[in-house]
Short mmCIF file of C-alpha atoms in Angstrom, two decimals:
data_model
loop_
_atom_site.label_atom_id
_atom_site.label_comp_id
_atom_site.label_asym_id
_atom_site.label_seq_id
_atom_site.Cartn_x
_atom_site.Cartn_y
_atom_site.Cartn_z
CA UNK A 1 14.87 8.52 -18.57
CA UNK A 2 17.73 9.19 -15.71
CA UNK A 3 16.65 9.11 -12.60
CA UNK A 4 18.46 10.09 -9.10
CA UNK A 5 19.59 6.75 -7.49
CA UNK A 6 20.55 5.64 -4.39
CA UNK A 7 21.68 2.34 -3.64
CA UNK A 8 20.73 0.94 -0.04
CA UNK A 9 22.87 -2.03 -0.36
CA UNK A 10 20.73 -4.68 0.61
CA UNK A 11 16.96 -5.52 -0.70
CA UNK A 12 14.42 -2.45 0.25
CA UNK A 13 10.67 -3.77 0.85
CA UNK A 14 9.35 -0.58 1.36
CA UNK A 15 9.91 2.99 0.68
CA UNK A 16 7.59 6.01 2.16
CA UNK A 17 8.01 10.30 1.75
CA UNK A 18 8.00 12.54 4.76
CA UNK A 19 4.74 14.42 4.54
CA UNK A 20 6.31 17.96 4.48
CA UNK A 21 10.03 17.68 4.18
CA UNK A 22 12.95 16.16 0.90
CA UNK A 23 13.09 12.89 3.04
CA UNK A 24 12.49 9.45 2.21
CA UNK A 25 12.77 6.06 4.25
CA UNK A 26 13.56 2.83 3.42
CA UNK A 27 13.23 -0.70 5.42
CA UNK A 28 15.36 -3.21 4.20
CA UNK A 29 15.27 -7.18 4.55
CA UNK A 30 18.12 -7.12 7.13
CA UNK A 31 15.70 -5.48 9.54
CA UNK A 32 17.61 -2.11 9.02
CA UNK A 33 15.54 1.51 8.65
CA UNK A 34 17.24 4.04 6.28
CA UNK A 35 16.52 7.66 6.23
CA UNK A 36 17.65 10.26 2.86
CA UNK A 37 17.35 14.33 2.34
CA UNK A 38 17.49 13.89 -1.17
CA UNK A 39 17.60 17.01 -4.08
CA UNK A 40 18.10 16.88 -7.53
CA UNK A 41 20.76 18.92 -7.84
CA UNK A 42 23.35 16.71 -5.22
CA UNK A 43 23.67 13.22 -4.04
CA UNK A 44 20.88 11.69 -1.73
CA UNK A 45 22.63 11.90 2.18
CA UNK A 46 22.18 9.58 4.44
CA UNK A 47 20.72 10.85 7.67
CA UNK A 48 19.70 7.75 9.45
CA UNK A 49 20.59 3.96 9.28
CA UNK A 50 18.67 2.12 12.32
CA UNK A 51 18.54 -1.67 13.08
CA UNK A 52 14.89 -1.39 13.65
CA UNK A 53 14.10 -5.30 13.58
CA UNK A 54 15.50 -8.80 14.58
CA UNK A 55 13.90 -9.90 11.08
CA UNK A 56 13.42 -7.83 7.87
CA UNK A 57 11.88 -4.55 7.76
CA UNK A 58 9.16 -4.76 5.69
CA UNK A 59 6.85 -1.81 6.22
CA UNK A 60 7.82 2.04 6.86
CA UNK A 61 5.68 5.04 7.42
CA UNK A 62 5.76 8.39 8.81
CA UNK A 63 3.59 9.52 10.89
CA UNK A 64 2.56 12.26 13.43
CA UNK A 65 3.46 14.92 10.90
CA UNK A 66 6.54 13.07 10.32
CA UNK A 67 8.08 13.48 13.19
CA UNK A 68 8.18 9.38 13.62
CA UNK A 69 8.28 6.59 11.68
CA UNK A 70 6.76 3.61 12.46
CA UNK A 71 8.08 0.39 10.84
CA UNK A 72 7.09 -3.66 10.49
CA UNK A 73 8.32 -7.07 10.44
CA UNK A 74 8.21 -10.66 10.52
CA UNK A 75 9.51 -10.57 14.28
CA UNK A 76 5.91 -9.05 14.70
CA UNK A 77 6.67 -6.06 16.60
CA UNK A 78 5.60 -2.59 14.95
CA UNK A 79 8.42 -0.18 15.79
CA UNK A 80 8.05 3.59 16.27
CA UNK A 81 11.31 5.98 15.70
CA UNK A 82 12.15 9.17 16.16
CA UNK A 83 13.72 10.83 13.12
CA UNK A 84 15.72 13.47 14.71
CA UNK A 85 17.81 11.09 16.65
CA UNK A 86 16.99 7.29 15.42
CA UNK A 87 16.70 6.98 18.97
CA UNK A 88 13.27 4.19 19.98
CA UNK A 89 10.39 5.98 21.16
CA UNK A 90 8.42 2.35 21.69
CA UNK A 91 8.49 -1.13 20.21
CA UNK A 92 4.79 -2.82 20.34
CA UNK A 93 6.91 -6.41 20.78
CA UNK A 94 3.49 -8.48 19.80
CA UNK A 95 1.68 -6.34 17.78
CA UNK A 96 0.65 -9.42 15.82
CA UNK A 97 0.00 -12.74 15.78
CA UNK A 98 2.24 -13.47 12.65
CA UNK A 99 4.26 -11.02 10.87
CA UNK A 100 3.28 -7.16 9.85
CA UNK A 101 3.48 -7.17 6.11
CA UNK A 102 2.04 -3.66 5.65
CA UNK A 103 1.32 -0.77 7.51
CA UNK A 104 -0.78 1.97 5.90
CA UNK A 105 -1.89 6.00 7.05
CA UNK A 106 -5.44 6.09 7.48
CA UNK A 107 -6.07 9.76 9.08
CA UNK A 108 -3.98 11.96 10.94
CA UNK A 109 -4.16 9.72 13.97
CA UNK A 110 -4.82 6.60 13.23
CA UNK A 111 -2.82 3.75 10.77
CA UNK A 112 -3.84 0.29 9.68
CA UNK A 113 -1.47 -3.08 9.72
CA UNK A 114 -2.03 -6.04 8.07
CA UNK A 115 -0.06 -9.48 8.66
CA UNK A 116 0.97 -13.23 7.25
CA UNK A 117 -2.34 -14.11 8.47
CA UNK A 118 -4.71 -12.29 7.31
CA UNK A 119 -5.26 -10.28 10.47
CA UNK A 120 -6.28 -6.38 9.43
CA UNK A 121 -5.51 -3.94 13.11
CA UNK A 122 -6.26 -0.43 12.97
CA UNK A 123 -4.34 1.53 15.83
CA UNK A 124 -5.80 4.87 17.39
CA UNK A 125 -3.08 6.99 17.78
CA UNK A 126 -5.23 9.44 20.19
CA UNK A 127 -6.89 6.28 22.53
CA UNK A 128 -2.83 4.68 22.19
CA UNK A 129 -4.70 1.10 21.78
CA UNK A 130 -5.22 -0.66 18.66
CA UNK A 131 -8.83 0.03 18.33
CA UNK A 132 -10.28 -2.69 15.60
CA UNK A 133 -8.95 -5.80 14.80
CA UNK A 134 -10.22 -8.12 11.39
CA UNK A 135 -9.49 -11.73 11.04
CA UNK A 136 -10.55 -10.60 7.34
CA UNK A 137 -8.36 -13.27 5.10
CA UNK A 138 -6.71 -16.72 5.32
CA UNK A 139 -3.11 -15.76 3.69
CA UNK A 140 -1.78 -12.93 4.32
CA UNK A 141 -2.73 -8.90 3.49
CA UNK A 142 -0.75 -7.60 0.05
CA UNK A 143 -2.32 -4.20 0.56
CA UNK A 144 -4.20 -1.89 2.05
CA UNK A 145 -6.47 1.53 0.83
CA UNK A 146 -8.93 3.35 3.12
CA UNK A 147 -11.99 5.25 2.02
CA UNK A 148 -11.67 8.27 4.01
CA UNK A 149 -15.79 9.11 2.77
CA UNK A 150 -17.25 5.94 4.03
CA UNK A 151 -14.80 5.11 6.56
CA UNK A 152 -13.99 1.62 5.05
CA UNK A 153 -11.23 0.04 4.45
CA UNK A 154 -10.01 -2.34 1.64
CA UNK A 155 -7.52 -4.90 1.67
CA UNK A 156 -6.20 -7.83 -0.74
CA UNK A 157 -4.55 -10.90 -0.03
CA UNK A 158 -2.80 -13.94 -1.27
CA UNK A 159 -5.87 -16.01 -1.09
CA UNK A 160 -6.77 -14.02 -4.16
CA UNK A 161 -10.06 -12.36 -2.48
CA UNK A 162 -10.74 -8.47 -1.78
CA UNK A 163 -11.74 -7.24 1.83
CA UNK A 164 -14.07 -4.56 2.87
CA UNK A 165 -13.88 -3.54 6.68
CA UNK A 166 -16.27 -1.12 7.82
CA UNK A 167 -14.26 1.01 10.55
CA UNK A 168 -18.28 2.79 11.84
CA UNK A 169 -19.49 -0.79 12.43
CA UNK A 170 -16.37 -2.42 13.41
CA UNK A 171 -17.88 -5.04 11.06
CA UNK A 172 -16.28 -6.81 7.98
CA UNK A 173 -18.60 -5.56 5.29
CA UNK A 174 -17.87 -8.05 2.52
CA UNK A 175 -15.28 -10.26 0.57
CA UNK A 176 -15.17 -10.73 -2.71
CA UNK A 177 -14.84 -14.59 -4.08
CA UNK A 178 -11.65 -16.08 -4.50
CA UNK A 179 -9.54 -15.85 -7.67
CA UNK A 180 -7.73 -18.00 -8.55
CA UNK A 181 -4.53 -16.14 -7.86
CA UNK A 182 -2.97 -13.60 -5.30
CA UNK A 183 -3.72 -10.28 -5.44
CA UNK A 184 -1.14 -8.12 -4.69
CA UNK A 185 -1.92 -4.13 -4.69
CA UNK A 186 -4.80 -2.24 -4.66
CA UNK A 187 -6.43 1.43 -5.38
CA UNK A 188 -9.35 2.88 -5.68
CA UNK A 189 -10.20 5.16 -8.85
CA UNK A 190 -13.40 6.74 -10.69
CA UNK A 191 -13.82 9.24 -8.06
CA UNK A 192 -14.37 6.78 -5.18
CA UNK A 193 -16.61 3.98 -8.01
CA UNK A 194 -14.07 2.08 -9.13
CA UNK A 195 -11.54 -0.44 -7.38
CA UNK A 196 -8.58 -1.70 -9.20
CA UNK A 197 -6.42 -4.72 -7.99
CA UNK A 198 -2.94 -5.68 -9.03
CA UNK A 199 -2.60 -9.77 -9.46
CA UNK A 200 0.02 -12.33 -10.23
CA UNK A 201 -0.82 -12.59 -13.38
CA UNK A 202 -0.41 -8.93 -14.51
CA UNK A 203 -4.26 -9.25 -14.87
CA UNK A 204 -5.60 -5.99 -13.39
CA UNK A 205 -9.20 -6.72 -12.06
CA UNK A 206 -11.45 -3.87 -11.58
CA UNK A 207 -14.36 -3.88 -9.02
CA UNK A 208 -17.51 -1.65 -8.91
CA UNK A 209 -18.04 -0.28 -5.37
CA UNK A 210 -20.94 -1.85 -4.04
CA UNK A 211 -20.19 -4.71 -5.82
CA UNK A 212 -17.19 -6.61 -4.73
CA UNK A 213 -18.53 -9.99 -5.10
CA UNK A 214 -16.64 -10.12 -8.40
CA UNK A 215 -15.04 -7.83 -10.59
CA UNK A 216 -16.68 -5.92 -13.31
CA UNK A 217 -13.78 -5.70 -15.61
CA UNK A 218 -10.50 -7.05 -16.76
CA UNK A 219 -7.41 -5.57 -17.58
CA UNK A 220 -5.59 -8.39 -19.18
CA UNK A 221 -3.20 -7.22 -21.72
CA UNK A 222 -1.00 -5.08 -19.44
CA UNK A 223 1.59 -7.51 -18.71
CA UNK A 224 2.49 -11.41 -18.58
CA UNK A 225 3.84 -10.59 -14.66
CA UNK A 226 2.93 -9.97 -11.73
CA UNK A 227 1.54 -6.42 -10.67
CA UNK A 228 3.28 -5.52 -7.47
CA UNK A 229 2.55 -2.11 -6.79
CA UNK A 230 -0.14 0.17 -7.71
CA UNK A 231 -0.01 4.06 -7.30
CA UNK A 232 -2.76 6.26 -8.49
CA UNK A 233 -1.43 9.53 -10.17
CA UNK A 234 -5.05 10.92 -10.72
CA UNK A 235 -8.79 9.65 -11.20
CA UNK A 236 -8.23 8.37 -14.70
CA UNK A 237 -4.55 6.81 -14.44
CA UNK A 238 -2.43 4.71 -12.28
CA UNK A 239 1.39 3.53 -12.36
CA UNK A 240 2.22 -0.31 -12.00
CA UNK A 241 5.28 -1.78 -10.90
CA UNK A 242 5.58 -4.93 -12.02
CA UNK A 243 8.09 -8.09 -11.48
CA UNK A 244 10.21 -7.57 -14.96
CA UNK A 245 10.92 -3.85 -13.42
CA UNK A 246 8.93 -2.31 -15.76
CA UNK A 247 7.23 1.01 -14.20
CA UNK A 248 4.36 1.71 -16.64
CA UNK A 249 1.30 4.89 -17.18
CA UNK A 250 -1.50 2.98 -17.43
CA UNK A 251 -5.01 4.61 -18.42
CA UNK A 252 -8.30 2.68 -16.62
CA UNK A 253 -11.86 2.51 -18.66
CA UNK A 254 -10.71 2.50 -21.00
CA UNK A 255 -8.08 0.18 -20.40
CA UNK A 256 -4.73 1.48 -22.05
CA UNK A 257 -1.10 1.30 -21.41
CA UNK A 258 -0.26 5.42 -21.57
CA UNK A 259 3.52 4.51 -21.66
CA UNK A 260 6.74 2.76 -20.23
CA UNK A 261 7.99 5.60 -17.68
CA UNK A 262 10.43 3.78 -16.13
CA UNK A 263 12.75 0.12 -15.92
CA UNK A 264 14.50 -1.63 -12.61
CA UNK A 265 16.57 -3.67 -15.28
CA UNK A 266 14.48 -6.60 -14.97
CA UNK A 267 13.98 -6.53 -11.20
CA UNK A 268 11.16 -6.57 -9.36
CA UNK A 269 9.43 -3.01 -8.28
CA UNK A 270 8.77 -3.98 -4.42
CA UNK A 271 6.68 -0.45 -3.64
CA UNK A 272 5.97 3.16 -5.63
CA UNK A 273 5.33 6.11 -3.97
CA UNK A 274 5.17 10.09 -4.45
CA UNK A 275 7.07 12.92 -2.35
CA UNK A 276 5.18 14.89 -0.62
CA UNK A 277 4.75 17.56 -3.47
CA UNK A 278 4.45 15.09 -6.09
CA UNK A 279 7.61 16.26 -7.44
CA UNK A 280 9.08 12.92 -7.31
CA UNK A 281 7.94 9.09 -8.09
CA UNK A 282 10.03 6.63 -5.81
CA UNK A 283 10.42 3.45 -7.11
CA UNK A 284 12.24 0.77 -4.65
CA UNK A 285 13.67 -2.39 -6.37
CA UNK A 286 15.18 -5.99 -6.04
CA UNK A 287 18.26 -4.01 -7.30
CA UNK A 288 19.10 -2.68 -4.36
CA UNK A 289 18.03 0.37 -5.85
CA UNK A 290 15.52 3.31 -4.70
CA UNK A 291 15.11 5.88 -7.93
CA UNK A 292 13.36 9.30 -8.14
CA UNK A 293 11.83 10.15 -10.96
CA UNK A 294 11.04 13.48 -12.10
CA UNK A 295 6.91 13.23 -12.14
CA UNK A 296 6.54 16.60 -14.45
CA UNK A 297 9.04 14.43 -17.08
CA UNK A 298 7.75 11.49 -16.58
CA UNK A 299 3.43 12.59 -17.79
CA UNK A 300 3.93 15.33 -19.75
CA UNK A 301 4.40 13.53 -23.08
CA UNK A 302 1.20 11.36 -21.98
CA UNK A 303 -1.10 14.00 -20.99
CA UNK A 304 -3.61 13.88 -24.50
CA UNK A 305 -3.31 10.28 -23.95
CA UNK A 306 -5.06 10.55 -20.71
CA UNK A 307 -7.67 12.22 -21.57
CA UNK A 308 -10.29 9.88 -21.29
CA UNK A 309 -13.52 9.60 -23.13
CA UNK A 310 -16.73 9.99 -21.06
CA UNK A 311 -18.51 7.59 -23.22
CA UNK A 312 -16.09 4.94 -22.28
CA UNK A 313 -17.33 4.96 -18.77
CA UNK A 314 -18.35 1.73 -17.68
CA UNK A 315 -22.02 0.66 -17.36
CA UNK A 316 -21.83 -2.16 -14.83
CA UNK A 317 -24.21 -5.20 -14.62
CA UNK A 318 -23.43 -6.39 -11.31
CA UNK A 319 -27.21 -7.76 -10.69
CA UNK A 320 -28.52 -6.84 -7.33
CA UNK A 321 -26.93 -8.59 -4.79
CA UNK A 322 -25.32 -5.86 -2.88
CA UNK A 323 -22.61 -6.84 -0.75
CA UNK A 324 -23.68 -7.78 3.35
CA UNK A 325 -22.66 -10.96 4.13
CA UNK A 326 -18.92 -12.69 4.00
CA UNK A 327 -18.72 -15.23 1.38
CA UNK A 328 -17.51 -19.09 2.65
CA UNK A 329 -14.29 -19.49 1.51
CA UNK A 330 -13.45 -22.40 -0.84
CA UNK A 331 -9.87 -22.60 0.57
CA UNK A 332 -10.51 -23.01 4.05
CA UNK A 333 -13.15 -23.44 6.52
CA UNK A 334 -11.62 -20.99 9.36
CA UNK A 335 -14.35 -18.93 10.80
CA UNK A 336 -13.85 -15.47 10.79
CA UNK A 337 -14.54 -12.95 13.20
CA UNK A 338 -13.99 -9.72 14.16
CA UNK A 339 -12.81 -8.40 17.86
CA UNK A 340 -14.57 -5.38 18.95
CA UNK A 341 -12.47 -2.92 21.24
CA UNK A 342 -8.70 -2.62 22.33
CA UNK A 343 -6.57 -5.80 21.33
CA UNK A 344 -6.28 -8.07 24.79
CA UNK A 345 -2.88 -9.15 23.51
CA UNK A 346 -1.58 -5.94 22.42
CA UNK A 347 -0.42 -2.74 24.54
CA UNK A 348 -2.38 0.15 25.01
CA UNK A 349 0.05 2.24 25.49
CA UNK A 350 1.87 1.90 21.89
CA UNK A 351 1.36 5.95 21.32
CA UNK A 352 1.63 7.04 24.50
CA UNK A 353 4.58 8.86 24.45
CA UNK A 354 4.66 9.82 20.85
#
C-alpha cells in the first residue's frame, strides 16, 4: 500500500504529531530536530531543521498544546523548542544522570523521561521542577505508558522486567521478574486490564493488571524479531513494528495477526505513531524513511477480523499475591530507591518560561 514518504536523510529515532495541527517531528541520530506540514495531496515541507543536541536526538514530543517541543539525548540534556521560530526556549543541561532514551506526555502539564539507567523522572510543567524521580530498573527504560485512572505509570527495560510507579505515593509499586530478554515497547489494552509488552524475541507477553509479577499470556507466533514499537489502534488491536520492517494489525485475546499493513523494506521500525485525527499512521525507519499511512485504508479490510469474541476473554490464574513489594533482582544487587520531591541535581526552573 503507497504511502506519503519523506526522507530525513539520516537515521530518525523518534517521530511525534502536533496535537492539533498537519505537523510531525522527527529527531535524528545526528542530534538534529526536524519539523513537516505534511498533506496528502503535496509533498511533506520542511518547516524546521534544528541542531537540538551535541549527541543524537533520540526522543521528541510536543507539548504545551504544541506550541514546543521538547526533545532527548545521550548528551543528557532535555531540550525545549519553540516551533514558530526553532529558536531555544531552555536546555535542562543535566536532566539525567545517563542519557534520555524516551520522553513520554503524561497530562496536559506534566511528561515523563526515562534514561540508559534505568532512572524514570516525571517533570511538572506547572511547579517547573521535575517532581518524582524512580531509580526503577538496572538497564535502561525502552518505554513508557501512564494510567491516567490510577495515576501510575509503566515502564519496560532492557533488563527484561516491567515497572509500575505509583505517581499518588511517589512509590514504585511493583516489578515484574526478569525475563530473560529485553523488553522493548509497551501498552496497555482490555479497557485498562490488560498490559502487553513488545520483546526481542517477537514474543509479545501480556500482563494482568494487578498482577505484574509475571505475565498471564504469550503471544509467541507473531514474529521471529524483535517487537520495537507498539501502538494501540483500539481496545481489542494493536500495530507492531518490528526489526524486519514489517508493520503488522495484530488482534490480542485472542491472539491473531489481523494483517501485514505495512513494510520498511527490511529495516527496522524505530517508533509508530498517529496524527492527531488519526488520519495518519507514522512509521519512522532505519531507512531513513518516515511514511504516512492512510489509517481508514490501512483497517478497513480487517474490521470483521477484529471483532473479537467475548468468550475468548481471558480468565487469569494469577494466585493471590498482589503486587506491593519490589522483587530482588537476579541481575544485580543495586538497591533501589525512590527520591521524593524536586530533583537536587536538576533545575527548577526547566518550564519557567514556557
Amino acid at each position: 500500500m503507497a504511502a506519503v514518504e519523506i526522507d530525513l536523510g539520516k537515521l530518525p529515532f523518534d517521530i511525534d504529531f502536533h496535537p492539533s495541527d498537519h505537523l510531525v517531528a522527527a529527531g535524528l541520530i545526528t542530534g538534529d530536530l526536524l519539523l513537516y506540514r505534511y498533506n496528502a495531496d503535496s509533498p511533506a515541507q520542511k518547516l524546521l531543521e534544528v541542531k537540538a543536541h551535541s549527541e543524537s536526538c533520540r526522543t521528541v514530543r510536543f507539548i504545551h498544546e504544541g506550541r514546543a517541543i521538547v526533545t532527548g539525548s545521550p548528551d543528557c540534556s532535555i531540550l525545549a523548542t519553540d516551533i514558530e521560530t526553532g529558536s531555544e526556549i531552555v536546555r535542562l543541561e543535566n536532566s539525567h544522570g545517563a542519557a534520555v532514551n524516551r520522553i513520554v506526555n503524561l497530562t496536559e502539564s506534566t511528561i515523563a523521561s526515562g534514561d540508559d539507567e534505568g532512572c524514570i523522572k516525571v517533570w511538572d510543567t506547572r511547579q517547573r521542577s521535575c517532581s518524582h524521580s524512580f531509580n526503577a530498573h538496572e538497564e535502561y527504560i525502552s518505554d513508557i505508558t501512564f494510567a491516567a485512572d490510577s495515576m501510575k505509570l509503566l515502564a519496560t527495560s532492557g533488563d527484561g522486567s516491567l515497572s509500575v510507579c505509583n505517581l499518588r505515593s511517589s512509590k514504585i509499586q511493583t516489578r515484574s521478574e526478569f525475563s530473560e530478554e529485553e523488553l522493548l515497547s509497551v501498552v496497555i489494552m482490555k479497557n485498562g486490564r490488560k498490559v502487553i509488552c513488545g520483546t526481542q524475541s517477537g514474543t509479545l507477553l501480556l500482563y494482568s493488571w494487578g498482577f505484574f509479577k509475571d505475565c498471564s499470556d504469550r503471544f509467541v507466533d507473531l514474529s521471529p524479531n524483535s517487537i520495537d514499537a507498539l501502538l494501540k489502534l483500539d481496545e481489542d488491536r494493536v500495530i507492531t513494528g518490528c526489526e524486519n520492517g514489517l508493520i503488522s494489525l495484530v488482534g490480542i485475546l485472542p491472539n491473531k495477526i489481523i494483517q501485514p499493513i505495512g513494510e520498511h523494506s527490511e529495516y527496522p521500525v524505530e517508533r509508530l505513531a498517529f496524527s492527531h485525527d488519526r488520519k495518519y499512521l507514522g512509521s519512522a525507519s532505519h531507512d531513513h524513511l518516515l511514511k504516512l499511512w492512510d489509517l481508514n485504508e490501512l483497517v478497513q479490510d480487517s474490521e470483521d477480523g477484529a471483532k473479537n469474541d467475548s468468550s475468548a476473554e481471558d480468565s487469569d490464574n494469577d494466585g493471590m499475591d498482589v503486587d506491593d513489594n519490589i522483587p530482588k533482582s537476579s541481575k544485580g544487587s543495586k538497591k533501589k530507591n525512590v527520591n521524593k520531591g524536586p530533583d537536587p541535581g536538576s533545575s527548577n526552573n526547566f518550564f519557567a518560561e514556557l
